[in-house]
Coordinates of C-alpha atoms (C1' of nucleotides) in Angstrom, one line a residue:
Chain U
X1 CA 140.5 126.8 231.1
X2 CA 140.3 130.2 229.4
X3 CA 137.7 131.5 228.2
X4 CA 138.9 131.0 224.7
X5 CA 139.3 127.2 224.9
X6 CA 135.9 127.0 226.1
X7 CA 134.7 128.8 223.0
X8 CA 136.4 126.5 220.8
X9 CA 135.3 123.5 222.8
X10 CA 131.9 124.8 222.4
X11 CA 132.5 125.2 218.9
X12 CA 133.2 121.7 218.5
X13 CA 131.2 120.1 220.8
X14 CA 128.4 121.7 218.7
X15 CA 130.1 121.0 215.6
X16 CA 130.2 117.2 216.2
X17 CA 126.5 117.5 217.7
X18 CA 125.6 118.8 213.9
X19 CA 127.3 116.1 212.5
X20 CA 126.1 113.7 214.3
X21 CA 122.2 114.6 214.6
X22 CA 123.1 115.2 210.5
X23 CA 124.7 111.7 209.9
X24 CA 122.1 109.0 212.2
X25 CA 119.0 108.6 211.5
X26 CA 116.2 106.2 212.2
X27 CA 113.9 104.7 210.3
X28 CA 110.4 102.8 211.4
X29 CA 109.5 99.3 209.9
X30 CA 108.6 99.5 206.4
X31 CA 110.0 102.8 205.3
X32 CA 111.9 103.1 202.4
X33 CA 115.5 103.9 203.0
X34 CA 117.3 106.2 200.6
X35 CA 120.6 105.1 199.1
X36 CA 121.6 108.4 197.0
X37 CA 121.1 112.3 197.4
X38 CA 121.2 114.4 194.8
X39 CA 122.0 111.3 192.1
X40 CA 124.8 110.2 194.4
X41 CA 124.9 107.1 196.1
X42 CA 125.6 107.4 199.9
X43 CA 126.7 104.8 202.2
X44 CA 125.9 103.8 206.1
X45 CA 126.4 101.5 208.6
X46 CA 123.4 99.8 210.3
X47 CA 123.8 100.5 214.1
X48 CA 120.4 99.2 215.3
X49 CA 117.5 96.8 213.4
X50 CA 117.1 95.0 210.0
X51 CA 117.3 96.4 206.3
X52 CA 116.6 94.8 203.3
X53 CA 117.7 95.6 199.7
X54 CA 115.0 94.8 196.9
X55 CA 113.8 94.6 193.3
X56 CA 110.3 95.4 191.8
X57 CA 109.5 94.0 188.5
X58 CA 106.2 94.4 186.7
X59 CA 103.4 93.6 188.4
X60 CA 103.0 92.8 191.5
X61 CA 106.6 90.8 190.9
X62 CA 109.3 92.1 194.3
X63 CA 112.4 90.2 194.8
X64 CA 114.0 90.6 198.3
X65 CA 117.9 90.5 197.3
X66 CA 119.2 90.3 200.8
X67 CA 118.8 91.3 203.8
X68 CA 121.0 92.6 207.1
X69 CA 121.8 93.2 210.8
X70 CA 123.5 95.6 212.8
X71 CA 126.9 96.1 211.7
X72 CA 126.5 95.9 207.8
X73 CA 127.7 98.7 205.5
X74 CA 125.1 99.2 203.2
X75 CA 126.4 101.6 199.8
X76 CA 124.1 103.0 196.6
X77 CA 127.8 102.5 194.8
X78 CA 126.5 98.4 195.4
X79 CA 123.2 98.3 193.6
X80 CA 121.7 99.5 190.4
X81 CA 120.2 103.2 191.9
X82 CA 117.5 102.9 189.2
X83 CA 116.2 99.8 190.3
X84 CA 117.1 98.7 193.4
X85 CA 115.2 100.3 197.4
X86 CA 116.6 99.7 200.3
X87 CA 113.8 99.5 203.1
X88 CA 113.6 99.1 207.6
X89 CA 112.0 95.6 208.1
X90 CA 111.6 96.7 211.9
X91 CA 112.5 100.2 213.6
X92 CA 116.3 101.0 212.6
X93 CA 118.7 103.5 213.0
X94 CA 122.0 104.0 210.2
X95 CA 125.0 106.0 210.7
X96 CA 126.1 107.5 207.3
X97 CA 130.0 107.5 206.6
X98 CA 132.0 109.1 203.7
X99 CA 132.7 107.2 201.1
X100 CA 136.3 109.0 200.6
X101 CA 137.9 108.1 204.3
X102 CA 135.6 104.8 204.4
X103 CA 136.9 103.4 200.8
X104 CA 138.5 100.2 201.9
X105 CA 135.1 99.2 204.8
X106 CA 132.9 100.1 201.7
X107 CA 135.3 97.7 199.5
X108 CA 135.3 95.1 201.9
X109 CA 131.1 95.0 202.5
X110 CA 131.0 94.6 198.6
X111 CA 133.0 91.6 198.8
X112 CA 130.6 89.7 201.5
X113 CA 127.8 90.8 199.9
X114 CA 129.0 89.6 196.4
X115 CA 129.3 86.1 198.1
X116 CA 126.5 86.3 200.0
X117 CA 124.8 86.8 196.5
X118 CA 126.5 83.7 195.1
X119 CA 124.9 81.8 198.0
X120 CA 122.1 83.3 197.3
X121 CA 121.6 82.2 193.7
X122 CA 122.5 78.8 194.3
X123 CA 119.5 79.0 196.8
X124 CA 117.5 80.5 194.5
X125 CA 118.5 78.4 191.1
X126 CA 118.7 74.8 192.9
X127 CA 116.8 74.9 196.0
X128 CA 114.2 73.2 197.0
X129 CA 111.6 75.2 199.2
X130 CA 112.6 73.1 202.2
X131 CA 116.2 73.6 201.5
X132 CA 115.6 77.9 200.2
X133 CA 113.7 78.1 204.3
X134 CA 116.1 75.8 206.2
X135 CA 119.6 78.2 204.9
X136 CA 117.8 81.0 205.8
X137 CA 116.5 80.3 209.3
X138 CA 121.1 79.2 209.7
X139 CA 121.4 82.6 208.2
X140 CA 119.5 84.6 210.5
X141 CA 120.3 82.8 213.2
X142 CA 124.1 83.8 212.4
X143 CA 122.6 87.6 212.3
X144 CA 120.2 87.5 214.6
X145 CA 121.0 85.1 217.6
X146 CA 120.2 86.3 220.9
X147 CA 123.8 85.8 222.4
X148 CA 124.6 84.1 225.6
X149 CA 120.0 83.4 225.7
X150 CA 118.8 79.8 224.9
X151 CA 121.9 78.8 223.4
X152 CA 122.9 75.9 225.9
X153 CA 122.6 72.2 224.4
X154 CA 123.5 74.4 220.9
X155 CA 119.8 75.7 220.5
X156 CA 119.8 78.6 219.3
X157 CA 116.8 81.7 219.7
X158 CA 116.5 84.5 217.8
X159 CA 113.9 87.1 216.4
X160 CA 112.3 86.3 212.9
X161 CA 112.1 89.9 211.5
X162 CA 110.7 89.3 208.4
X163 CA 107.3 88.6 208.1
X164 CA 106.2 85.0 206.2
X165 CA 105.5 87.2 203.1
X166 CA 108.8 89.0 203.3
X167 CA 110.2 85.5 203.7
X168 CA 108.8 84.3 200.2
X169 CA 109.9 87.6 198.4
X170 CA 113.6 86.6 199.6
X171 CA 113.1 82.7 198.9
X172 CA 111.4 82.9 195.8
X173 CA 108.4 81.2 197.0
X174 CA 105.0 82.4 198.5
X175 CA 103.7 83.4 202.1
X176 CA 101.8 80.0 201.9
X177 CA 104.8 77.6 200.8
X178 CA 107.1 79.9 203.6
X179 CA 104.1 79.1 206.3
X180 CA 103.9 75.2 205.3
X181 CA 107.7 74.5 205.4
X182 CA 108.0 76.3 209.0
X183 CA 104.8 74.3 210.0
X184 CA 106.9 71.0 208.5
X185 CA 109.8 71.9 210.2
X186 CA 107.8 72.5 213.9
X187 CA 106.2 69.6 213.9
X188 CA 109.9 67.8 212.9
X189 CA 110.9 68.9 215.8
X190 CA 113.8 70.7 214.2
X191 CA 112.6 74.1 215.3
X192 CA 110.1 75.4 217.8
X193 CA 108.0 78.5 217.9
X194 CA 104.6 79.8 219.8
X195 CA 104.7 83.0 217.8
X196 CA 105.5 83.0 214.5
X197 CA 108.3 86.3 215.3
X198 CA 110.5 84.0 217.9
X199 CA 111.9 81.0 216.4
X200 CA 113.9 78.5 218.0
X201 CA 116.4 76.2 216.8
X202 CA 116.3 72.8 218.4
X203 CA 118.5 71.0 215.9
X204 CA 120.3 73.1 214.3
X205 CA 122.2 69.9 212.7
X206 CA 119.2 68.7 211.4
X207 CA 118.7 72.0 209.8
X208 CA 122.7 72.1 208.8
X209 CA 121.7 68.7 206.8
X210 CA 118.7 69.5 205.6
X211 CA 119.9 72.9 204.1
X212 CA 122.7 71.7 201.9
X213 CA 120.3 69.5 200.3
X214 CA 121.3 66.1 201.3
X215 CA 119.2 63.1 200.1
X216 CA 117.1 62.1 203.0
X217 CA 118.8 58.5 204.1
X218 CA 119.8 56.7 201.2
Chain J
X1 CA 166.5 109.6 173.5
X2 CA 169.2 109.6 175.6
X3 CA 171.3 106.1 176.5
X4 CA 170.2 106.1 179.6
X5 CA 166.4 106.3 178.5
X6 CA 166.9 103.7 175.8
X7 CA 168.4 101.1 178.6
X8 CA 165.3 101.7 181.2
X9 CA 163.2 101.3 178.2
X10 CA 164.6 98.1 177.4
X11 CA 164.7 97.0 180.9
X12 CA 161.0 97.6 181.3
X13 CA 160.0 95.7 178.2
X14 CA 161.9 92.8 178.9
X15 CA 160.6 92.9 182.0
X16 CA 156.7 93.4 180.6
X17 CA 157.7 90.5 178.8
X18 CA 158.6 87.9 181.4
X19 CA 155.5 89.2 183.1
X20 CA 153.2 88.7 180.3
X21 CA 154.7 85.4 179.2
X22 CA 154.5 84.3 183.0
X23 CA 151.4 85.3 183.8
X24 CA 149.5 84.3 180.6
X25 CA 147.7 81.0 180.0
X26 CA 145.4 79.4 178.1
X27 CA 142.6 76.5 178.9
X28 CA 140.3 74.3 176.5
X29 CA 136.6 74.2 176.9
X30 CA 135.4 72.6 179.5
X31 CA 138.3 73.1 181.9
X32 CA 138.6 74.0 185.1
X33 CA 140.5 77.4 186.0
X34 CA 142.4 77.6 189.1
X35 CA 141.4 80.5 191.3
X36 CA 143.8 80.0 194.0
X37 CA 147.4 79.1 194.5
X38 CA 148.9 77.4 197.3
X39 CA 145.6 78.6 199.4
X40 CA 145.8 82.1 198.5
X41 CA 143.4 83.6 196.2
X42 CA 144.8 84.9 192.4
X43 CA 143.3 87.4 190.0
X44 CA 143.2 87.7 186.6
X45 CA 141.8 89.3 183.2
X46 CA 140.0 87.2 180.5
X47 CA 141.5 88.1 177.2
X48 CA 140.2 85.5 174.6
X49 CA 137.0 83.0 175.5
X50 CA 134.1 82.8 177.3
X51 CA 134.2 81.8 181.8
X52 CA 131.7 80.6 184.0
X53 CA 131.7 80.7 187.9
X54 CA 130.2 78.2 189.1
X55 CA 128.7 76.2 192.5
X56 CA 127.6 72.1 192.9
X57 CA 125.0 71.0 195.5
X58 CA 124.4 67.8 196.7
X59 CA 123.5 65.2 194.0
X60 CA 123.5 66.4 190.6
X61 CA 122.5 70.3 190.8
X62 CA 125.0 72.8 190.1
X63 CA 124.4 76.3 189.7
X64 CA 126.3 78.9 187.2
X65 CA 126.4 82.0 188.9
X66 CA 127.7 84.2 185.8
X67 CA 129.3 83.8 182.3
X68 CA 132.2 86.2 181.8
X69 CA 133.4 87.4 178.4
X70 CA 136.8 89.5 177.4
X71 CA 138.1 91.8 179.5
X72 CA 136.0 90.5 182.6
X73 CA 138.4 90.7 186.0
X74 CA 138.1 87.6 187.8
X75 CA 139.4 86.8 191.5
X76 CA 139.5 84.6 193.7
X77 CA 138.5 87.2 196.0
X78 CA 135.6 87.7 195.2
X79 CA 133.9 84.0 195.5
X80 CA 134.2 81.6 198.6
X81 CA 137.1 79.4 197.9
X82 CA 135.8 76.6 199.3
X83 CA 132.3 76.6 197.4
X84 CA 133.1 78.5 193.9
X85 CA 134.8 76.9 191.0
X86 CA 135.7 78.8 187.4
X87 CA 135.6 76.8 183.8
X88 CA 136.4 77.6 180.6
X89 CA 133.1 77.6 178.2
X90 CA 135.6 77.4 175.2
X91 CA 139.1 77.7 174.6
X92 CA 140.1 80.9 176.2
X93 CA 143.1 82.8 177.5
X94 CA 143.9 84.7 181.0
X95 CA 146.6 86.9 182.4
X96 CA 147.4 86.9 185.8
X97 CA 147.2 90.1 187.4
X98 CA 148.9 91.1 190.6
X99 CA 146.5 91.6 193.2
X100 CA 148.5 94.6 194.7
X101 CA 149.2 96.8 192.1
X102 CA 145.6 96.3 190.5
X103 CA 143.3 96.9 193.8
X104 CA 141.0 99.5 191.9
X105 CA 140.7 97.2 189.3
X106 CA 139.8 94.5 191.7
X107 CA 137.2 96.5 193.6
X108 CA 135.7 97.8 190.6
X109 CA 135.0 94.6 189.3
X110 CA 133.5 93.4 192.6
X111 CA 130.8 95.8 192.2
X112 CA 130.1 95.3 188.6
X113 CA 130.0 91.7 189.9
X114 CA 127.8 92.6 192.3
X115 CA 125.2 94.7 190.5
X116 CA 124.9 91.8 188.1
X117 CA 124.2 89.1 190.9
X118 CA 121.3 91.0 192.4
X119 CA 120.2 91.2 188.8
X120 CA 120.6 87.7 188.6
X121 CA 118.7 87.2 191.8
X122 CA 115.7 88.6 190.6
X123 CA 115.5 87.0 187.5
X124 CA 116.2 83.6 189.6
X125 CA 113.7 84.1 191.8
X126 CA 110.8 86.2 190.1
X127 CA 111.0 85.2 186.4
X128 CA 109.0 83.1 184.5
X129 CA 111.3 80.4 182.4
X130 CA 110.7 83.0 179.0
X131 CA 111.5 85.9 180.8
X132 CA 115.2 84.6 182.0
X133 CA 115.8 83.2 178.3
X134 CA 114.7 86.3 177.2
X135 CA 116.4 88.3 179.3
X136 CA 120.4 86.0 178.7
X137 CA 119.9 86.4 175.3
X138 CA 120.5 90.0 176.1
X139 CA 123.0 90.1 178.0
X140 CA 125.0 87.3 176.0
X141 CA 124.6 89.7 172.8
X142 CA 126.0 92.7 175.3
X143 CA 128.9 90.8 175.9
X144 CA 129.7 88.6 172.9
X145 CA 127.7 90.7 169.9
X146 CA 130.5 91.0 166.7
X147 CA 130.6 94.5 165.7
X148 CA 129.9 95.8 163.3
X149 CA 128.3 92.4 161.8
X150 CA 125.1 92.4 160.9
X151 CA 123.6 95.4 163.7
X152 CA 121.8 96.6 160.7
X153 CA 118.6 97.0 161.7
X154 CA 119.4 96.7 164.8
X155 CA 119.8 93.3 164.8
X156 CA 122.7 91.6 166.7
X157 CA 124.7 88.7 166.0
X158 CA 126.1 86.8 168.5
X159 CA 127.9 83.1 169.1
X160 CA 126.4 81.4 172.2
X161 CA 129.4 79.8 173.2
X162 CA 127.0 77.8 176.2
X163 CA 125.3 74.8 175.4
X164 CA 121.2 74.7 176.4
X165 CA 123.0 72.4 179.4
X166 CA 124.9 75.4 180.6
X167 CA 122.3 78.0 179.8
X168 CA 120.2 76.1 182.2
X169 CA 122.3 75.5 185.0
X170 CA 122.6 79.5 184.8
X171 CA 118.9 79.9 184.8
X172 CA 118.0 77.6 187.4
X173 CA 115.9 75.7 184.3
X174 CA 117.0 72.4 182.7
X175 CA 118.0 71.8 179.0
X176 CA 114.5 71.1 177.6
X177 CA 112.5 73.9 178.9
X178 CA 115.8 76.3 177.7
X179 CA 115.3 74.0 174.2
X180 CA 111.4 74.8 174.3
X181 CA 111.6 79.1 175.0
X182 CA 114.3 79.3 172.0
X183 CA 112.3 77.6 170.0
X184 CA 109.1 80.0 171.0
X185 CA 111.3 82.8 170.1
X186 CA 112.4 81.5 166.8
X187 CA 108.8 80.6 165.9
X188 CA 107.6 84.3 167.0
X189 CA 110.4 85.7 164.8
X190 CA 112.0 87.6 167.8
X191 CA 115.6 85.0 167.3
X192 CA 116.5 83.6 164.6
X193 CA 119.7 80.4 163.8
X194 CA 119.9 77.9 162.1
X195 CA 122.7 75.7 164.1
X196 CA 121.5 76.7 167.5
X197 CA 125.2 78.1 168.0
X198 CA 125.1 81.1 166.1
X199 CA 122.1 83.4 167.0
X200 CA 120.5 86.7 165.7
X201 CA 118.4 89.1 167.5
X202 CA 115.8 89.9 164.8
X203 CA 113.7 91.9 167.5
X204 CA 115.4 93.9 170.0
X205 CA 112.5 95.8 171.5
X206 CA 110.4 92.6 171.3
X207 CA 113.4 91.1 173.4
X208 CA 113.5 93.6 175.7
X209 CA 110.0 93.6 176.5
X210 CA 109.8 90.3 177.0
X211 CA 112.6 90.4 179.3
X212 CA 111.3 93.1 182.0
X213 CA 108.3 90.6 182.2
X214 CA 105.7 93.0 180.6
X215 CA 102.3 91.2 180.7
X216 CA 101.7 90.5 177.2
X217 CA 98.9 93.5 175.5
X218 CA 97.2 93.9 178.3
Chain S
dC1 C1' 83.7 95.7 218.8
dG2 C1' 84.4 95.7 214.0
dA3 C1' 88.4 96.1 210.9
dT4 C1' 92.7 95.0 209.3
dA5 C1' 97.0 92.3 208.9
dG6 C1' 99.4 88.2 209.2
dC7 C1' 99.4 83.1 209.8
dT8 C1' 97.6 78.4 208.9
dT9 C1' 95.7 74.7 206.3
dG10 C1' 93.0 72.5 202.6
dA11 C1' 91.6 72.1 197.6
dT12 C1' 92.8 72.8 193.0
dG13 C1' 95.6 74.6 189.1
dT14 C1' 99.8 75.1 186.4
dA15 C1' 104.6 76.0 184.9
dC16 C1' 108.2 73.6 184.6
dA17 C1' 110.6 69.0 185.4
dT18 C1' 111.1 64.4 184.1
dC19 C1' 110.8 60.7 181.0
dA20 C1' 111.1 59.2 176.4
dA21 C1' 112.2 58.9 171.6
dG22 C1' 114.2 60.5 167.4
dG23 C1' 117.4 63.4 164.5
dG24 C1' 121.6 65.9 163.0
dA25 C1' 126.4 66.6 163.6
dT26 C1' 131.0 65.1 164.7
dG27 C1' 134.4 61.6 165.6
dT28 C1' 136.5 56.9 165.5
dG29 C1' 137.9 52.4 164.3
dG30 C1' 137.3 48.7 161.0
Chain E
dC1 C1' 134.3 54.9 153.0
dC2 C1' 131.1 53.1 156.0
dA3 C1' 129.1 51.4 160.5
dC4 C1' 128.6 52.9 165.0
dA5 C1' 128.8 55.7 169.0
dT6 C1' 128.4 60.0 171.3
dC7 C1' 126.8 64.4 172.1
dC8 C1' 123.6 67.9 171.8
dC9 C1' 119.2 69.5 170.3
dT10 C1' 114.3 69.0 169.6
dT11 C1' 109.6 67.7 170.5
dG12 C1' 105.9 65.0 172.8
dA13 C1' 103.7 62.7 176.9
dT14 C1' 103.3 62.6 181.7
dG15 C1' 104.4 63.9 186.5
dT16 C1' 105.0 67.0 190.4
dA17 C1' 106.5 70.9 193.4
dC18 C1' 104.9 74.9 194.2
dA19 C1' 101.4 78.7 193.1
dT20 C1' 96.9 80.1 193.4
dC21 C1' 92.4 80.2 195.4
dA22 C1' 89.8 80.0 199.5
dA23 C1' 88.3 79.9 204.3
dG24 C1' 89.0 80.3 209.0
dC25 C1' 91.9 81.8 213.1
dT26 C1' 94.5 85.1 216.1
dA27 C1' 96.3 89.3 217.5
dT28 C1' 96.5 94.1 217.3
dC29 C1' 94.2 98.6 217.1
dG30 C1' 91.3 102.5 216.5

DNA sequence: CGATAGCTTGATGTACATCAAGGGATGTGG
DNA sequence: CCACATCCCTTGATGTACATCAAGCTATCG
């Protein structure tokens, strides 16, 4: 190698070291996450944690709008900049990516999220609280599933991030109605937990059945 | 002009025209709009009318996720096919567009979509029944306001082309309690109608404030 | 070891749903 | 033209799912 190729080599080497230290960054639970510089909105992907987007309203009024795991592009062109945070539910580390070379990724996350949303208001417009906690326990299960742990006989483990409070800003509901619904649902049988942060789903049919609101045996 | 001009010109017209007259249809009130065909999801713009998306639970809840006025993009790319249906509120008219040629269009609208679901959310899930009658009212007169007609003042006149049974299933209320808040504001002198179809915003900042859930004089 | 934060569970309150009855508009058939 | 029905809106009485208030419990941490 001559010693101009190892120049250049060092130059980029260096160059991509820039970019990346520039473009990942971590953030640790419950630190506000910024989704604009300058007035313009930015985009990343979530390598590692759990990141919700909310809503304040007056008072002490918040409104969780949704909430993700690792692999979700999250964009300030997708929310309302003068109104809408984006915060780390537990330590988390996000790439950013251009919005120019990343147009049709970017496109594609607004799309899930927009149904996700739909979901979401159906949960939040017809719902029961029973209902509003058993879709979201199938949700994060989806997200948050410990693969190939506890998943024989289809139960399914997985990490409850958000705390009961967090829970109730998402749902709709309150910290207590969250805790009493869980507590319903333990001693159901339908899940299991010993903490409140591990949950385990022991019938997740139950759940499946319980969360689309079925009338219980007519 | 040249000949040769004159012919593509004619070409393109005619060919606008079988397009347009293809492409074009219209749909009574209370009528279901397709959003797929043969599987595959189709797109197109509202030109005359008033459309609701739309999702049914179990029993008897359903949920309207958002009300659409003219020149709203709407795609069946954007909902979950399986979940999601579209009606007519009143007699209205659509154009197809092709979902190639218009993917700008199509992704633009999926954020605007977007932005207005999480605003949705919030009011779904942190608003008291006054503040999301309050806060529709708003929005409708955004959408559906008659210029120039009667803004003098700054009041706003608007047809609410959705019965108090369809304002409800969009505000996660029922008929009555929607029935109950108009009346309030008709009473306080912030509304005012006499059939309930045809409503004027006497007090816009009184509106407003209502709205964003200010506690009342503190 | 006291302090703080989150969870749980019980007692009580309340915003909205449900049930109910009546009225005005529009439509339809005799 | 007039019953008569239907649909939607309005308003009142009552019921209830969830919020609020309250107290104790457990775990973590300086």
């Amino acid at each position: 190698m001559s010693s101009r190729d190892e120049a250049s080599l060092a130059q980029v080497l260096t160059s991509f070291r820039q970019v990346s230290e520039a473009r990942s960054r971590s953030f640790s639970a419950q630190t506000g996450i910024p989704l604009a510089r300058l007035g313009a909105p930015i985009t990343f992907r979530l390598s590692r944690g759990c990141v919700a987007l909310y809503r304040d309203l007056s008072d002490e009024r918040r409104q969780i709008l949704d909430v993700f795991g690792p692999g979700w592009v999250i964009s300030g062109e997708h929310v309302d900049l003068h109104a809408c945070r984006a915060m780390a539910i537990c330590e988390s580390r996000v790439e950013e990516i251009e919005t120019e070379q990343n147009a049709e990724v970017i496109n594609e996350a607004a799309r899930r999220m927009l149904k996700r949303a739909q979901a979401h208001g159906l949960l939040l417009g017809r719902k029961t609280a029973a209902e509003r906690v058993a879709s979201t326990l199938l949700d994060l299960a989806g997200q948050f599933a410990r693969h190939g742990y506890g998943r024989n006989s289809g139960q399914i483990t997985f990490l409850l991030h958000l705390s009961h409070y967090e829970l109730a800003d998402w749902l709709g509901l309150t910290q207590e109605t969250v805790s009493r619904c869980l507590s319903r649902l333990k001693r159901d049988r339908v899940i299991g937990f010993n903490q409140p942060e591990l949950i385990t789903i022991r019938d997740p049919q139950a759940l499946r059945t319980l969360a689309t609101g079925a009338t219980p045996a007519a």
